[in-house]
C-alpha cells in the first residue's frame, strides 16, 4: 500500500536516509506542460530548514523528471520523479536504533515486519511527504488548467493559539509568514510561543484548514468512493495526522438540522445558490459546486530531547532521549502536504467523473 488513487494513481518510494526518494504518477492526461521549475515553490513551502521553527536538516529538494514528459508536456505515460537525499545525518540515530521511540512508528514497524530502517525513521519519516507534494504539483496544475480549481490551505491553530478560521483568508497574508497563518497580527505571538517551546524541548500539535474553490457539482462517487471518505483517507495518511473534519465536522454534533442544512435558492446560470456551507461542499459523497473544506489535526511531534520511558528490541526497560534535527511542530510545514493530498484526490475524482458521466447533459 504505497500507492493510492484509481484513474490517477500515485506511488511513492524511498526512505529518509536512503540515497533518494521518489514517486510515480500514473494516469495524468497528455499535454499538460510540466517542467522541473514547477515543483520548486511547493517543495520550498514544505521543506525543513526554511525558518528556525522547523527541523534544521537542509535538503536541496531538486526534482529530476525521469519519465512521462517529452518536449515540456506530459505524454500520458507514467511520470517518475526523483529527489536525492543530500543531508541525512544517520549517526543521530545510532544510539536509538535498538530502542522504540514512544509515539513513533518504530515499534509497530518492528512488530509488523520484524525488521526496519531506523535511520531518520526510514519509510515512516515525514521526508516521504516531499514526494506527495511533488505529485500534488501535477494535480494542482491540471485542476487549475482544466477547471480553474484552486486548492489552498492555512494553519488555524498552533497549540492553544487559534486564528479566526476564515472561510476565505487573504492568501497573501497566509504566504507572508512561516506558519501559513491568516492573521498576520498574531505572528509575533506565534514566534514567541515557538521559541519558548523549542527551549523547553517539548512539541505541540496544530490544525490545518484546506479549501478547494471552483470544484463543479458532481465529483465524488456513491457509495464507497465518496469524495469526503477519500479526502479523509488521503489526509489521514499524512504522518502525525490524528483527525480530519469535513465542513463543520465534529461541531455538527451540537447543531440542529435546521441550522446545519444549507438552504438553497435560485442562482445565476440555472445553478443553485447556497446560504451557507456547513456540509463542506459535499452531499452524499458528491461535490455540490461550493468550496470543499477540510480541517486536519496534527499530533505533537514525538521526537523530543526530554527523556521518556520505553523498551528496547529485546524487551528491556530503557530511557529514550532523541537528539537530532526535529520539528517542534510538524503542523507548521504541513499546509502544502494537505493541499497536495487534497488536489490528488480531486484530480482522481475528476477523471473518474469524466470517464463515467462525461456525456451526461448539464441541467
Ligand atoms: C523527521 C525527522 C527529521 C526531519 C524529517 C522528518 O529527520 P532527520 O533526523 O533525518 O533530520 O528532518 O524531515 C525531513 C527530512 C523532511 O524533508 O521533511 C521525522 O521523524 O519524521
Coordinates of C-alpha atoms and ligand atoms in Angstrom, one line a residue:
X1 CA 0.0 0.0 0.0
X2 CA 2.5 2.6 -1.2
X3 CA 0.0 3.6 -3.9
X4 CA -3.3 5.4 -3.9
X5 CA -5.9 6.6 -6.3
X6 CA -7.7 5.0 -9.2
X7 CA -7.5 6.7 -12.6
X8 CA -4.8 8.9 -11.2
X9 CA -2.5 6.6 -9.3
X10 CA 0.4 7.7 -7.2
X11 CA 3.1 5.5 -5.8
X12 CA 5.9 6.9 -3.5
X13 CA 9.1 5.1 -2.5
X14 CA 12.2 5.8 -0.6
X15 CA 13.5 6.2 3.0
X16 CA 14.6 9.3 4.9
X17 CA 18.3 8.3 4.9
X18 CA 18.4 6.3 1.7
X19 CA 20.0 7.6 -1.5
X20 CA 16.8 9.1 -2.8
X21 CA 13.0 9.4 -2.5
X22 CA 10.7 9.3 -5.5
X23 CA 7.2 8.9 -6.9
X24 CA 5.4 7.6 -10.0
X25 CA 2.3 9.4 -11.1
X26 CA 0.3 7.2 -13.5
X27 CA -2.8 8.3 -15.4
X28 CA -2.1 12.0 -15.9
X29 CA -3.7 13.1 -19.2
X30 CA -1.3 14.0 -22.0
X31 CA -0.5 17.6 -23.0
X32 CA 0.0 19.1 -19.5
X33 CA 3.0 21.4 -19.5
X34 CA 5.4 20.3 -16.7
X35 CA 8.9 21.4 -16.0
X36 CA 11.3 21.0 -13.1
X37 CA 10.7 24.7 -12.2
X38 CA 7.0 23.9 -11.5
X39 CA 8.0 21.9 -8.4
X40 CA 10.2 24.5 -6.7
X41 CA 7.6 26.6 -5.0
X42 CA 5.6 24.0 -3.2
X43 CA 8.7 22.0 -2.3
X44 CA 10.2 25.1 -0.7
X45 CA 7.0 25.8 1.2
X46 CA 7.1 22.3 2.7
X47 CA 10.9 22.0 3.2
X48 CA 12.8 21.8 6.5
X49 CA 15.3 24.5 7.5
X50 CA 13.4 27.4 6.0
X51 CA 12.7 29.0 9.4
X52 CA 14.0 28.4 12.9
X53 CA 10.7 26.8 13.8
X54 CA 11.3 23.6 11.8
X55 CA 13.9 20.8 11.6
X56 CA 17.2 22.3 10.5
X57 CA 18.0 19.5 8.0
X58 CA 18.8 21.2 4.8
X59 CA 17.9 19.3 1.7
X60 CA 18.1 20.8 -1.8
X61 CA 14.9 19.0 -2.9
X62 CA 15.7 19.3 -6.6
X63 CA 13.3 17.2 -8.7
X64 CA 14.6 15.1 -11.6
X65 CA 11.9 14.1 -14.1
X66 CA 12.8 10.6 -15.2
X67 CA 9.8 9.8 -17.5
X68 CA 6.4 10.8 -18.8
X69 CA 7.3 14.3 -20.0
X70 CA 8.6 15.0 -23.6
X71 CA 9.3 18.4 -25.0
X72 CA 7.8 20.0 -21.9
X73 CA 4.4 18.3 -21.8
X74 CA 3.1 15.1 -20.2
X75 CA 2.8 12.2 -22.7
X76 CA 0.2 10.1 -20.8
X77 CA 2.8 7.6 -19.7
X78 CA 3.9 7.2 -16.0
X79 CA 5.6 10.3 -14.7
X80 CA 8.5 9.3 -12.5
X81 CA 10.1 11.9 -10.2
X82 CA 13.2 11.6 -8.1
X83 CA 14.8 13.7 -5.3
X84 CA 18.2 12.7 -4.0
X85 CA 18.7 12.9 -0.2
X86 CA 21.8 15.0 0.4
X87 CA 21.7 16.0 4.1
X88 CA 20.9 12.8 6.1
X89 CA 22.9 12.5 9.4
X90 CA 22.4 8.9 10.3
X91 CA 24.7 9.0 13.4
X92 CA 22.0 10.9 15.2
X93 CA 20.1 7.6 15.2
X94 CA 22.9 5.2 16.2
X95 CA 22.0 5.2 19.9
X96 CA 18.3 4.7 19.4
X97 CA 18.5 2.1 16.6
X98 CA 17.7 -0.7 19.1
X99 CA 15.1 1.3 21.1
X100 CA 11.5 2.1 20.4
X101 CA 10.8 5.8 20.5
X102 CA 7.4 6.3 22.2
X103 CA 4.9 7.9 19.9
X104 CA 6.8 6.8 16.7
X105 CA 6.2 4.0 14.2
X106 CA 9.4 2.2 15.5
X107 CA 7.5 -0.4 17.5
X108 CA 4.7 -1.0 15.0
X109 CA 7.1 -1.4 12.0
X110 CA 9.2 -3.8 14.0
X111 CA 6.1 -5.8 15.2
X112 CA 4.8 -6.0 11.6
X113 CA 7.9 -6.6 9.5
X114 CA 10.4 -7.9 12.1
X115 CA 13.0 -5.5 10.5
X116 CA 13.2 -1.8 10.0
X117 CA 15.4 1.0 8.8
X118 CA 15.9 3.1 11.9
X119 CA 17.8 5.9 10.2
X120 CA 15.7 9.0 10.4
X121 CA 12.6 6.9 10.8
X122 CA 13.2 5.2 7.4
X123 CA 10.0 5.0 5.4
X124 CA 7.8 6.3 8.3
X125 CA 9.6 9.7 8.2
X126 CA 7.9 12.9 7.2
X127 CA 10.6 13.0 4.5
X128 CA 8.3 10.9 2.4
X129 CA 5.8 13.8 2.2
X130 CA 8.2 15.6 -0.1
X131 CA 7.0 13.3 -2.9
X132 CA 3.3 13.8 -2.1
X133 CA 3.9 17.5 -2.6
X134 CA 5.8 16.9 -5.9
X135 CA 2.9 14.7 -7.2
X136 CA 0.4 17.3 -5.9
X137 CA 2.1 20.0 -8.1
X138 CA 1.0 18.0 -11.2
X139 CA -2.6 17.6 -9.8
X140 CA -2.8 21.3 -8.9
X141 CA -1.7 22.4 -12.3
X142 CA -4.1 20.1 -14.1
X143 CA -7.0 21.1 -11.9
X144 CA -6.2 24.8 -12.5
X145 CA -5.9 24.5 -16.2
X146 CA -8.9 22.1 -16.8
X147 CA -11.4 23.5 -14.3
X148 CA -10.0 26.7 -12.6
X149 CA -9.9 24.7 -9.4
X150 CA -7.6 26.0 -6.7
X151 CA -6.6 24.1 -3.6
X152 CA -5.1 26.2 -0.8
X153 CA -4.5 25.8 2.9
X154 CA -3.6 27.6 6.1
X155 CA -2.8 26.9 9.7
X156 CA -5.7 27.8 12.0
X157 CA -4.4 26.5 15.3
X158 CA -0.9 26.1 16.9
X159 CA -1.1 24.5 20.3
X160 CA -3.6 26.7 22.3
X161 CA -3.3 29.6 19.9
X162 CA -6.2 29.9 17.4
X163 CA -6.7 32.0 14.3
X164 CA -10.0 33.3 13.2
X165 CA -10.6 30.3 10.8
X166 CA -11.9 32.4 7.9
X167 CA -13.6 30.5 5.1
X168 CA -11.6 32.6 2.5
X169 CA -8.5 34.2 4.1
X170 CA -6.2 36.7 2.3
X171 CA -3.8 34.2 0.7
X172 CA -1.1 36.9 0.5
X173 CA -1.2 37.1 4.3
X174 CA -1.1 33.3 4.6
X175 CA 2.1 33.1 2.5
X176 CA 3.8 36.1 4.2
X177 CA 4.8 34.2 7.3
X178 CA 6.5 30.8 8.0
X179 CA 3.4 29.4 9.7
X180 CA 0.9 29.9 6.9
X181 CA -1.1 31.9 9.4
X182 CA -4.0 34.0 8.1
X183 CA -4.0 36.7 10.9
X184 CA -0.7 38.5 10.5
X185 CA -1.1 40.4 13.7
X186 CA -0.7 37.2 15.6
X187 CA 2.6 36.1 14.0
X188 CA 4.7 37.7 16.7
X189 CA 2.8 35.7 19.4
X190 CA 3.4 32.5 17.4
X191 CA 7.2 33.3 17.1
X192 CA 7.5 33.8 20.9
X193 CA 5.4 30.7 21.6
X194 CA 7.6 28.5 19.4
X195 CA 10.8 30.0 20.7
X196 CA 9.8 29.1 24.3
X197 CA 8.6 25.7 23.2
X198 CA 11.9 24.9 21.5
X199 CA 13.8 26.0 24.6
X200 CA 11.7 23.7 26.8
X201 CA 12.5 20.7 24.5
X202 CA 8.8 19.9 24.0
X203 CA 6.5 19.9 21.0
X204 CA 2.9 20.8 20.2
X205 CA 0.1 19.9 17.7
X206 CA -1.6 22.0 15.1
X207 CA -4.6 22.3 12.9
X208 CA -4.6 22.9 9.1
X209 CA -7.5 24.1 7.0
X210 CA -7.8 23.3 3.3
X211 CA -10.2 24.9 0.9
X212 CA -10.8 24.0 -2.8
X213 CA -12.5 26.6 -4.8
X214 CA -14.0 26.2 -8.3
X215 CA -14.9 22.5 -7.8
X216 CA -18.0 21.8 -10.0
X217 CA -21.0 19.9 -8.7
X218 CA -20.8 16.1 -9.4
X219 CA -17.3 15.0 -8.3
X220 CA -17.3 12.0 -5.9
X221 CA -18.9 8.6 -6.0
X222 CA -21.5 6.9 -4.0
X223 CA -21.3 4.7 -2.0
X224 CA -17.7 3.5 -1.3
X225 CA -15.9 6.2 -3.3
X226 CA -17.3 9.2 -1.5
X227 CA -15.3 12.4 -2.0
X228 CA -15.3 13.1 1.7
X229 CA -14.3 9.5 2.5
X230 CA -11.4 9.6 0.0
X231 CA -10.3 13.1 1.2
X232 CA -10.3 11.8 4.8
X233 CA -8.3 8.7 3.9
X234 CA -5.8 10.7 2.0
X235 CA -5.3 13.4 4.6
X236 CA -5.2 10.8 7.4
X237 CA -2.4 9.0 5.6
X238 CA -0.1 12.0 6.3
X239 CA 2.4 11.5 9.1
X240 CA 1.1 12.6 12.5
X241 CA -2.5 13.3 11.4
X242 CA -5.0 12.2 14.0
X243 CA -8.2 13.8 12.9
X244 CA -10.0 15.1 9.7
X245 CA -13.2 17.1 9.6
X246 CA -15.3 17.9 6.6
X247 CA -17.1 21.2 6.7
X248 CA -18.2 21.9 10.2
X249 CA -17.1 18.4 11.1
X250 CA -17.5 17.5 14.8
X251 CA -19.2 20.8 15.5
X252 CA -22.2 19.3 13.8
X253 CA -22.8 17.1 16.9
X254 CA -24.1 20.1 18.8
X255 CA -26.1 21.6 15.9
X256 CA -29.7 21.3 15.0
X257 CA -30.7 20.1 11.5
X258 CA -32.4 23.4 10.9
X259 CA -29.1 25.1 11.4
X260 CA -26.8 22.6 9.7
X261 CA -28.6 22.1 6.4
X262 CA -27.5 24.6 3.8
X263 CA -30.6 26.3 2.4
X264 CA -30.7 26.7 -1.4
X265 CA -32.2 29.3 -3.7
X266 CA -32.1 30.0 -7.4
X267 CA -28.7 31.4 -8.5
X268 CA -27.1 32.6 -11.7
X269 CA -26.7 30.3 -14.8
X270 CA -29.5 28.0 -13.6
X271 CA -27.3 26.7 -10.7
X272 CA -28.5 26.9 -7.0
X273 CA -27.0 29.4 -4.5
X274 CA -26.4 28.1 -1.0
X275 CA -27.0 30.3 2.1
X276 CA -24.2 28.5 4.0
X277 CA -21.6 25.7 3.7
X278 CA -21.8 23.6 6.9
X279 CA -21.5 20.5 4.8
X280 CA -18.1 21.5 3.4
X281 CA -19.2 21.4 -0.2
X282 CA -20.1 17.7 -0.2
X283 CA -23.5 16.0 -0.1
X284 CA -24.0 12.2 -0.5
X285 CA -20.3 12.0 -1.1
X286 CA -20.6 14.2 -4.2
X287 CA -19.4 17.8 -4.6
X288 CA -22.2 20.5 -4.5
X289 CA -20.4 23.2 -6.5
X290 CA -19.5 25.1 -3.3
X291 CA -16.0 25.3 -1.9
X292 CA -14.9 21.9 -0.5
X293 CA -13.5 22.4 3.0
X294 CA -11.5 20.1 5.3
X295 CA -9.7 20.6 8.6
X296 CA -6.8 18.4 9.7
X297 CA -5.5 17.8 13.2
X298 CA -1.7 17.0 13.7
X299 CA -0.5 15.5 16.9
X300 CA 2.6 16.9 18.7
X301 CA 5.9 15.6 17.3
X302 CA 7.2 12.6 19.3
X303 CA 10.9 13.1 18.8
X304 CA 11.9 15.0 22.0
X305 CA 15.2 15.5 23.9
X306 CA 13.1 15.2 27.1
X307 CA 13.7 11.6 28.4
X308 CA 10.9 9.1 28.3
X309 CA 10.4 5.5 29.4
X310 CA 10.3 2.8 26.8
X311 CA 11.6 -0.6 25.9
X312 CA 14.3 -1.9 23.6
X313 CA 14.1 -4.6 20.9
X314 CA 14.9 -7.2 23.5
X315 CA 12.1 -6.1 25.8
X316 CA 14.4 -4.4 28.4
X317 CA 13.3 -1.1 30.1
X318 CA 15.2 1.9 28.7
X319 CA 15.1 5.6 28.8
X320 CA 14.9 7.2 25.4
X321 CA 16.3 10.6 24.6
X322 CA 16.0 11.7 20.9
X323 CA 18.7 14.0 19.6
X324 CA 19.0 15.4 16.1
X325 CA 17.1 17.9 14.0
X326 CA 13.4 17.6 14.7
X327 CA 10.3 19.7 14.2
X328 CA 8.8 21.1 17.4
X329 CA 5.5 21.2 15.5
X330 CA 5.1 19.2 12.3
X331 CA 1.9 21.1 11.5
X332 CA 3.8 24.3 10.7
X333 CA 5.0 22.9 7.4
X334 CA 2.1 20.6 6.8
X335 CA -0.1 23.0 4.8
X336 CA 1.4 22.2 1.4
X337 CA 1.2 18.5 2.2
X338 CA -2.5 18.7 2.9
X339 CA -3.1 20.8 -0.2
X340 CA -1.2 18.2 -2.3
X341 CA -3.2 15.2 -1.0
X342 CA -6.4 17.1 -1.4
X343 CA -5.5 18.0 -5.1
X344 CA -4.6 14.4 -5.9
X345 CA -7.9 13.1 -4.6
X346 CA -9.8 15.8 -6.6
X347 CA -7.9 15.1 -9.8
X348 CA -8.6 11.3 -9.5
X349 CA -12.3 12.0 -8.8
X350 CA -12.5 14.5 -11.7
X351 CA -11.0 11.9 -14.1
X352 CA -13.5 9.2 -12.8
X353 CA -16.4 11.6 -13.2
X354 CA -15.3 12.4 -16.7
X355 CA -15.0 8.6 -17.5
X356 CA -18.4 7.7 -16.3
X357 CA -20.5 10.8 -16.7
X358 CA -18.6 12.9 -19.2
X359 CA -21.6 12.8 -21.6
X360 CA -24.3 13.4 -19.0
X361 CA -26.1 16.6 -20.1
X362 CA -25.8 19.5 -17.8
X363 CA -29.2 20.5 -16.4
Ligands
LIG1 C1 11.6 13.5 10.6 C2 12.8 13.8 11.3 C3 13.8 14.7 10.8 C4 13.3 15.7 9.9 C5 12.5 15.0 8.8 C6 11.3 14.3 9.4 O1 14.7 13.9 10.1 P1 16.3 13.9 10.4 O2 16.5 13.5 11.8 O3 16.9 12.9 9.4 O4 16.7 15.3 10.1 O5 14.3 16.5 9.3 O6 12.0 15.8 7.8 C7 12.6 15.9 6.6 C8 13.8 15.5 6.3 C9 11.8 16.4 5.5 O7 12.2 16.6 4.4 O8 10.6 16.6 5.8 C10 10.6 12.5 11.1 O9 10.9 11.8 12.1 O10 9.5 12.4 10.5

